[in-house]
Amino acid sequence: MVAIMTGMHTEAPPTRRPVRQLLAASVGNAVEWYDWYAYTFLATYIADQVFPESADNSLVPLLSTFAVFAVGFFMRPVGGLLMGAIADRRGRRAALTVTILLMGGSSLLVGLTPTYAAAGVLAPVVLVVARLLQGLSVGGEFAASTTFLVESAGPGRRGLFSSFQYVSTTAGQLAASGVATVLVATLSEERMNGWGWRVPFVLGAVLSLVGFWIRQGAQETRSAEQRSAPRPGLFEALRRHPRESLLIGGITAGGTIAYYTWTSYLPTYAELNTGLDKSDALLAGTLSLAFFGLLQPLGGMLSDRFGRRPLLLFFGVGFALLSVPLLHSLRDSFAVLLLVQCAGMILLTGFTSISAAVNAEIFPPRVRAAGIGFPYSLTVALFGGTAPYMGTLFKDLGHAGLFPWYVAVLCLLSSVVYLRLPETAHKELER
């Protein structure tokens, strides 16, 4: 199941500039996620300008905006498959170049989307197209950057390099939140509705060019043997490695529900179930995200020394046992929410800091990017992307207390997978 390098394989040339390799993956990934999350933070302004108002329900524009967000989410598996195939056929650097240009172009398209008043139905059509492209880009970014990061790492450092996947993701999320907060605080409501909401997306397009420049100087990580081998088919990873594909789903299910619950949905969950003030909930979320980003390299280094499986079990069993008591302990208190979030972030680091390394160590290099990209993104769409919906659904049905059990059960199921995983931290990576 896990490929081990033998003398018959030709290694890729050793990475001469590891810092440049980290920057190429991390800066680009941060820009990708900045663009992705900017849409969420500015959804109310987009709704007012791009979608027509309903005389019957004032929430219709906002609901339409979030529907477009969901459409983008479910384009991620397609992006994982297509961009992963490019990474496996043309090279990791080529795929990373395509994803960041695609995200920059789609971000600019969001920023230039006409208003409904000016263009009618064309306005939401342009927004949908832009969001579809963003979904393709983000899905492909994980597949390509995961493979690139792990293959760039030196001996005994794959976990550390892997951890920068979520360092950069968190940095992008914090940057989007920060830019949106500054604009709302400094511009009038009229200016925000007029042009202010467009600024973060235009800025994202500019930042994408910076990421593109950095990635142009990156070193390709595919070996000479892989570059000269016949190109894999689009669905070869799924056809030839169905067990590994299912394994990626089992590894990811618990991690993605815990990740999106703790990093995105928890402030809203606290508001809905405890009455906590919205500003306090958002502040707690921001502080815990910064704490989370700082933890990632530590988790990666620990896995390089002690192995992947102990950290995965620390995460999975920890969440299976503590999700319910942690979420049930929430009160109308900023301090309690912050403590609950930070406790969850510590446990979550056992998954996020090494997921890139674990995934890359499962597939052979010929189909590594596509093999990771599709099952990972599909699992995230099914369980991570629906976490806010499921939490709200349980609340609407009058059973809000069942949502923590839902999280716990998925983490328990993933723990069974972790328990049966072979340890790969100290094995050579096939190139």
Coordinates of C-alpha atoms in Angstrom, one line a residue:
M1 CA 0.0 0.0 0.0
V2 CA 2.8 2.4 0.9
A3 CA 5.4 2.7 -1.8
I4 CA 9.0 2.2 -0.6
M5 CA 11.9 3.3 -2.7
T6 CA 14.2 0.6 -4.1
G7 CA 17.5 0.8 -5.9
M8 CA 15.7 0.6 -9.2
H9 CA 14.2 4.1 -8.8
T10 CA 16.0 7.2 -9.8
E11 CA 15.6 9.9 -7.3
A12 CA 14.8 13.5 -8.1
P13 CA 17.8 15.8 -7.7
P14 CA 18.2 16.9 -4.1
T15 CA 16.5 20.2 -3.4
R16 CA 19.2 22.9 -3.4
R17 CA 17.0 25.7 -2.1
P18 CA 14.6 24.3 0.5
V19 CA 13.5 27.8 1.7
R20 CA 12.6 28.8 -1.9
Q21 CA 10.6 25.5 -2.2
L22 CA 8.7 26.3 1.0
L23 CA 8.0 29.8 -0.1
A24 CA 6.8 28.6 -3.5
A25 CA 4.3 26.3 -2.0
S26 CA 3.3 28.3 1.1
V27 CA 3.0 31.8 -0.3
G28 CA 1.0 30.6 -3.2
N29 CA -1.2 28.5 -1.0
A30 CA -1.8 31.5 1.4
V31 CA -2.8 33.6 -1.6
E32 CA -5.2 30.9 -2.8
W33 CA -6.9 30.7 0.6
Y34 CA -7.0 34.4 1.0
D35 CA -9.0 34.7 -2.2
W36 CA -11.2 31.7 -1.2
Y37 CA -12.1 33.1 2.3
A38 CA -12.5 36.8 1.2
Y39 CA -15.7 35.8 -0.5
T40 CA -17.1 34.5 2.8
F41 CA -16.2 37.5 4.8
L42 CA -17.7 39.9 2.3
A43 CA -20.8 37.8 1.4
T44 CA -23.3 40.4 2.7
Y45 CA -21.9 43.1 0.4
I46 CA -21.8 40.8 -2.6
A47 CA -25.4 39.8 -1.9
D48 CA -26.6 43.4 -1.9
Q49 CA -24.9 44.2 -5.2
V50 CA -25.1 41.1 -7.3
F51 CA -28.4 39.5 -6.5
P52 CA -31.9 41.0 -6.8
E53 CA -33.9 41.6 -3.7
S54 CA -37.0 39.6 -3.0
A55 CA -40.2 41.3 -1.8
D56 CA -41.1 38.2 0.2
N57 CA -37.8 37.4 1.9
S58 CA -34.9 39.8 2.6
L59 CA -32.5 36.9 3.1
V60 CA -32.8 35.7 -0.5
P61 CA -29.8 37.6 -1.8
L62 CA -27.6 36.3 1.0
L63 CA -28.9 32.8 0.6
S64 CA -28.1 33.0 -3.1
T65 CA -24.5 34.2 -2.3
F66 CA -23.9 31.3 0.0
A67 CA -25.4 28.9 -2.6
V68 CA -22.7 30.1 -5.0
F69 CA -20.2 29.5 -2.3
A70 CA -21.4 25.9 -2.0
V71 CA -21.2 25.4 -5.7
G72 CA -17.5 26.4 -5.6
F73 CA -17.0 23.9 -2.8
F74 CA -18.2 21.0 -4.8
M75 CA -16.0 22.0 -7.8
R76 CA -13.0 21.2 -5.6
P77 CA -12.9 17.4 -6.3
V78 CA -13.0 18.2 -10.0
G79 CA -10.1 20.6 -9.5
G80 CA -8.2 17.9 -7.5
L81 CA -8.6 15.4 -10.3
L82 CA -7.7 17.8 -13.2
M83 CA -4.9 19.7 -11.6
G84 CA -3.6 16.6 -10.0
A85 CA -3.4 15.0 -13.4
I86 CA -1.5 18.0 -14.7
A87 CA 1.0 17.7 -11.8
D88 CA 1.5 14.0 -12.6
R89 CA 1.8 14.5 -16.4
R90 CA 3.5 17.9 -16.7
G91 CA 5.1 18.3 -13.3
R92 CA 4.3 19.7 -9.9
R93 CA 5.6 23.2 -10.7
A94 CA 3.5 23.4 -13.8
A95 CA 0.3 22.5 -11.8
L96 CA 1.2 25.1 -9.1
T97 CA 1.6 27.7 -11.8
V98 CA -1.8 26.9 -13.3
T99 CA -3.6 26.9 -10.0
I100 CA -2.3 30.3 -8.9
L101 CA -3.0 32.0 -12.2
L102 CA -6.5 30.5 -12.2
M103 CA -7.1 31.8 -8.7
G104 CA -5.8 35.2 -9.6
G105 CA -7.9 35.4 -12.7
S106 CA -11.1 34.2 -10.9
S107 CA -10.5 36.6 -8.0
L108 CA -10.2 39.5 -10.4
L109 CA -13.4 38.4 -12.0
V110 CA -15.2 38.5 -8.7
G111 CA -13.8 42.0 -8.1
L112 CA -15.0 43.1 -11.5
T113 CA -18.4 41.5 -11.3
P114 CA -21.1 44.0 -12.4
T115 CA -24.0 44.9 -10.2
Y116 CA -27.5 43.5 -10.8
A117 CA -28.7 47.0 -11.3
A118 CA -26.2 47.6 -14.1
A119 CA -26.2 44.2 -15.8
G120 CA -29.2 42.3 -14.7
V121 CA -29.0 38.5 -14.7
L122 CA -25.5 38.7 -16.2
A123 CA -24.2 39.8 -12.8
P124 CA -24.9 36.5 -10.9
V125 CA -23.8 34.5 -13.9
V126 CA -20.4 36.1 -13.9
L127 CA -20.1 35.5 -10.1
V128 CA -21.0 31.8 -10.5
V129 CA -18.4 31.4 -13.2
A130 CA -15.8 33.1 -11.0
R131 CA -16.6 30.9 -8.1
L132 CA -16.5 27.7 -10.2
L133 CA -13.0 28.6 -11.3
Q134 CA -12.0 29.3 -7.7
G135 CA -13.3 25.9 -6.7
L136 CA -11.2 24.3 -9.4
S137 CA -8.1 26.2 -8.3
V138 CA -8.4 25.4 -4.6
G139 CA -9.1 21.7 -5.3
G140 CA -6.0 21.5 -7.5
E141 CA -3.9 23.6 -5.2
F142 CA -4.0 21.0 -2.4
A143 CA -3.1 18.1 -4.7
A144 CA -0.2 19.9 -6.3
S145 CA 1.2 21.7 -3.2
T146 CA 0.9 18.7 -1.0
T147 CA 2.9 16.6 -3.4
F148 CA 5.4 19.4 -4.0
L149 CA 6.0 20.1 -0.3
V150 CA 6.6 16.5 0.7
E151 CA 8.8 15.7 -2.3
S152 CA 10.9 18.9 -1.6
A153 CA 11.7 17.8 2.0
G154 CA 15.0 16.4 2.9
P155 CA 15.4 13.1 4.9
G156 CA 13.5 13.2 8.1
R157 CA 11.8 16.5 7.4
R158 CA 8.7 15.5 5.4
G159 CA 6.4 16.1 8.5
L160 CA 7.9 19.6 9.0
F161 CA 7.5 20.6 5.4
S162 CA 4.0 19.1 5.4
S163 CA 3.0 21.3 8.3
F164 CA 3.4 24.4 6.1
Q165 CA 0.3 23.4 4.2
Y166 CA -1.9 24.6 7.1
V167 CA 0.5 27.3 8.2
S168 CA -0.1 29.0 4.9
T169 CA -3.8 28.1 4.8
T170 CA -4.3 29.8 8.2
A171 CA -2.2 32.8 7.1
G172 CA -4.5 33.3 4.1
Q173 CA -7.6 33.0 6.2
L174 CA -6.3 35.5 8.7
A175 CA -5.2 37.9 6.0
A176 CA -8.7 37.8 4.4
S177 CA -10.3 38.5 7.7
G178 CA -7.9 41.3 8.5
V179 CA -8.3 43.1 5.1
A180 CA -12.1 42.8 5.3
T181 CA -12.1 44.1 8.9
V182 CA -9.9 47.1 8.1
L183 CA -12.1 48.1 5.1
V184 CA -15.3 47.8 7.1
A185 CA -13.8 49.9 9.9
T186 CA -12.4 52.6 7.7
L187 CA -14.9 53.0 4.8
S188 CA -18.5 54.2 5.1
E189 CA -21.3 51.8 4.3
E190 CA -22.0 53.6 1.0
R191 CA -18.4 53.2 -0.1
M192 CA -18.2 49.6 1.0
N193 CA -21.3 48.8 -1.1
G194 CA -20.0 50.9 -4.0
W195 CA -16.4 49.8 -4.4
G196 CA -14.9 48.8 -1.1
W197 CA -16.0 45.1 -1.3
R198 CA -14.1 44.8 -4.6
V199 CA -10.7 45.8 -3.2
P200 CA -9.8 42.5 -1.5
F201 CA -10.4 40.6 -4.7
V202 CA -8.4 42.9 -6.9
L203 CA -5.7 42.8 -4.2
G204 CA -5.9 39.0 -4.3
A205 CA -5.2 39.1 -8.1
V206 CA -2.1 41.2 -7.6
L207 CA -0.9 38.9 -4.8
S208 CA -1.3 36.0 -7.2
L209 CA 1.2 37.5 -9.5
V210 CA 3.7 37.6 -6.6
G211 CA 3.0 34.0 -5.9
F212 CA 3.4 33.2 -9.6
W213 CA 6.8 34.9 -9.7
I214 CA 8.0 32.9 -6.6
R215 CA 6.8 29.6 -8.1
Q216 CA 8.6 30.3 -11.4
G217 CA 11.9 29.9 -9.5
A218 CA 10.9 26.7 -7.8
Q219 CA 12.6 23.4 -8.5
E220 CA 10.7 20.5 -10.1
T221 CA 10.4 17.6 -7.7
R222 CA 9.5 14.7 -10.1
S223 CA 12.4 12.4 -10.8
A224 CA 13.9 12.0 -14.2
E225 CA 12.5 8.5 -14.4
Q226 CA 9.0 9.8 -13.8
R227 CA 9.4 12.6 -16.3
S228 CA 10.4 10.1 -19.0
A229 CA 7.7 7.5 -18.1
P230 CA 4.4 7.3 -20.1
R231 CA 1.9 9.8 -18.8
P232 CA -0.8 8.4 -16.5
G233 CA -4.5 8.4 -17.6
L234 CA -6.9 10.8 -16.0
F235 CA -8.6 8.1 -13.8
E236 CA -5.6 5.8 -13.4
A237 CA -5.2 6.6 -9.7
L238 CA -8.8 5.6 -9.0
R239 CA -8.7 2.6 -11.3
R240 CA -5.4 1.1 -10.2
H241 CA -5.4 2.2 -6.5
P242 CA -9.0 2.0 -5.2
R243 CA -7.9 0.9 -1.8
E244 CA -5.5 3.8 -1.4
S245 CA -8.3 6.2 -2.6
L246 CA -10.7 4.9 0.0
L247 CA -7.9 5.1 2.6
I248 CA -7.5 8.9 1.9
G249 CA -11.2 9.3 2.5
G250 CA -11.1 7.4 5.8
I251 CA -8.0 9.4 7.0
T252 CA -9.7 12.7 6.0
A253 CA -13.3 12.4 7.2
G254 CA -12.7 13.0 10.9
G255 CA -10.0 15.6 10.2
T256 CA -12.1 17.7 7.9
I257 CA -15.2 17.8 10.1
A258 CA -13.1 18.7 13.1
Y259 CA -11.2 21.3 11.1
Y260 CA -14.2 23.1 9.7
T261 CA -16.1 22.9 13.0
W262 CA -13.2 24.4 15.0
T263 CA -11.8 26.9 12.5
S264 CA -14.9 28.2 10.8
Y265 CA -18.2 27.2 12.4
L266 CA -17.5 27.3 16.2
P267 CA -18.0 31.1 16.6
T268 CA -21.4 30.7 14.9
Y269 CA -22.2 27.6 16.9
A270 CA -21.5 29.5 20.1
E271 CA -23.7 32.4 19.0
L272 CA -26.6 30.0 18.1
N273 CA -26.4 27.9 21.3
T274 CA -25.1 30.2 24.0
G275 CA -26.1 33.7 22.9
L276 CA -22.5 34.9 22.9
D277 CA -21.9 38.3 21.3
K278 CA -20.9 38.1 17.7
S279 CA -17.9 40.3 18.1
D280 CA -16.6 38.3 21.0
A281 CA -17.1 35.1 19.0
L282 CA -15.2 36.4 16.0
L283 CA -12.3 37.7 18.2
A284 CA -12.0 34.3 19.9
G285 CA -12.0 32.6 16.5
T286 CA -9.2 34.9 15.2
L287 CA -7.0 34.5 18.2
S288 CA -7.4 30.7 18.2
L289 CA -6.6 30.6 14.4
A290 CA -3.3 32.4 15.0
F291 CA -2.5 30.0 17.8
F292 CA -3.3 27.1 15.5
G293 CA -1.0 28.3 12.8
L294 CA 1.9 28.5 15.2
L295 CA 1.3 24.9 16.4
Q296 CA 1.7 23.3 12.9
P297 CA 5.5 23.2 12.6
L298 CA 5.7 21.7 16.1
G299 CA 3.3 18.9 15.1
G300 CA 5.3 18.2 11.9
M301 CA 8.6 18.0 13.8
L302 CA 7.1 15.6 16.4
S303 CA 5.8 13.3 13.6
D304 CA 9.3 13.2 12.0
R305 CA 10.7 12.0 15.3
F306 CA 8.0 9.8 16.8
G307 CA 6.0 8.9 13.7
R308 CA 2.7 9.8 12.0
R309 CA 0.4 7.3 13.6
P310 CA 0.8 8.6 17.2
L311 CA -0.2 12.1 16.2
L312 CA -3.1 10.9 14.2
L313 CA -4.4 8.8 17.1
F314 CA -3.8 11.7 19.4
F315 CA -6.1 13.7 17.2
G316 CA -8.7 11.1 16.4
V317 CA -9.1 9.5 19.9
G318 CA -8.9 13.0 21.5
F319 CA -11.7 14.3 19.4
A320 CA -13.8 11.2 19.8
L321 CA -13.6 11.5 23.6
L322 CA -13.6 15.3 24.0
S323 CA -15.8 16.7 21.2
V324 CA -19.0 16.3 23.3
P325 CA -17.7 17.6 26.6
L326 CA -15.9 20.5 24.9
L327 CA -18.8 21.7 22.9
H328 CA -21.3 21.1 25.7
S329 CA -19.1 23.2 28.0
L330 CA -19.6 26.4 25.9
R331 CA -21.2 29.3 27.8
D332 CA -22.0 32.9 27.2
S333 CA -18.3 33.7 27.9
F334 CA -15.5 34.9 25.7
A335 CA -12.9 33.1 27.9
V336 CA -14.6 29.8 27.8
L337 CA -15.0 29.9 24.0
L338 CA -11.4 30.8 23.6
L339 CA -10.3 27.9 25.8
V340 CA -12.5 25.5 24.0
Q341 CA -11.2 26.6 20.6
C342 CA -7.6 26.5 21.7
A343 CA -8.0 23.0 23.2
G344 CA -9.5 21.8 20.0
M345 CA -6.7 23.4 18.0
I346 CA -4.1 21.5 20.0
L347 CA -5.9 18.2 19.2
L348 CA -6.5 19.1 15.6
T349 CA -2.8 19.8 15.0
G350 CA -2.3 16.0 15.3
F351 CA -4.1 15.7 11.9
T352 CA -3.5 19.0 10.0
S353 CA 0.3 19.2 10.6
I354 CA 1.0 15.9 8.9
S355 CA -2.0 15.2 6.6
A356 CA 0.0 16.2 3.5
A357 CA 2.9 13.9 4.4
V358 CA 0.5 11.0 5.3
N359 CA -1.4 11.4 2.0
A360 CA 1.8 11.6 -0.1
E361 CA 3.3 8.6 1.5
I362 CA 0.4 6.4 0.4
F363 CA 0.5 6.9 -3.4
P364 CA 3.3 6.1 -5.8
P365 CA 4.8 9.1 -7.6
R366 CA 3.3 8.3 -11.0
V367 CA -0.2 9.2 -9.8
R368 CA 0.5 10.8 -6.5
A369 CA -1.0 14.3 -7.1
A370 CA -4.3 13.1 -8.8
G371 CA -4.5 10.1 -6.3
I372 CA -4.5 12.6 -3.4
G373 CA -6.5 15.4 -5.0
F374 CA -9.8 13.7 -5.9
P375 CA -10.6 11.6 -2.8
Y376 CA -9.3 14.2 -0.5
S377 CA -11.3 17.1 -2.0
L378 CA -14.4 14.9 -2.3
T379 CA -14.3 13.9 1.4
V380 CA -13.8 17.6 2.4
A381 CA -16.8 18.6 0.3
L382 CA -19.0 15.9 1.8
F383 CA -18.0 16.2 5.5
G384 CA -16.1 19.5 6.0
G385 CA -18.1 21.7 3.7
T386 CA -21.3 20.5 5.2
A387 CA -20.3 21.0 8.8
P388 CA -22.0 24.4 9.2
Y389 CA -25.1 23.1 7.5
M390 CA -25.3 20.0 9.7
G391 CA -24.8 22.0 12.9
T392 CA -27.5 24.4 11.9
L393 CA -29.8 21.6 10.8
F394 CA -29.5 19.8 14.2
K395 CA -30.3 23.2 15.9
D396 CA -33.4 23.7 13.7
L397 CA -34.6 20.2 14.5
G398 CA -34.4 20.9 18.2
H399 CA -31.4 18.5 18.7
A400 CA -28.4 20.9 18.8
G401 CA -26.8 18.5 21.3
L402 CA -26.4 15.8 18.6
F403 CA -23.9 17.8 16.5
P404 CA -21.0 17.2 18.9
W405 CA -21.8 13.5 18.8
Y406 CA -21.8 13.6 15.0
V407 CA -18.2 15.1 15.1
A408 CA -17.1 12.5 17.7
V409 CA -18.4 9.5 15.7
L410 CA -16.6 10.6 12.5
C411 CA -13.4 11.1 14.4
L412 CA -13.8 7.7 16.0
L413 CA -14.3 6.0 12.6
S414 CA -11.1 7.8 11.3
S415 CA -9.3 6.6 14.4
V416 CA -10.0 3.0 13.4
V417 CA -8.3 3.8 10.1
Y418 CA -5.3 5.4 11.8
L419 CA -4.9 2.4 14.1
R420 CA -4.4 0.2 11.0
L421 CA -2.1 2.5 9.1
P422 CA 1.5 1.3 8.6
E423 CA 4.1 3.8 10.0
T424 CA 5.8 5.6 7.1
A425 CA 7.6 8.5 8.8
H426 CA 11.0 6.8 8.6
K427 CA 10.7 5.2 5.2
E428 CA 12.2 6.6 2.1
L429 CA 9.7 8.3 -0.2
E430 CA 9.5 6.8 -3.7
R431 CA 10.4 9.4 -6.3

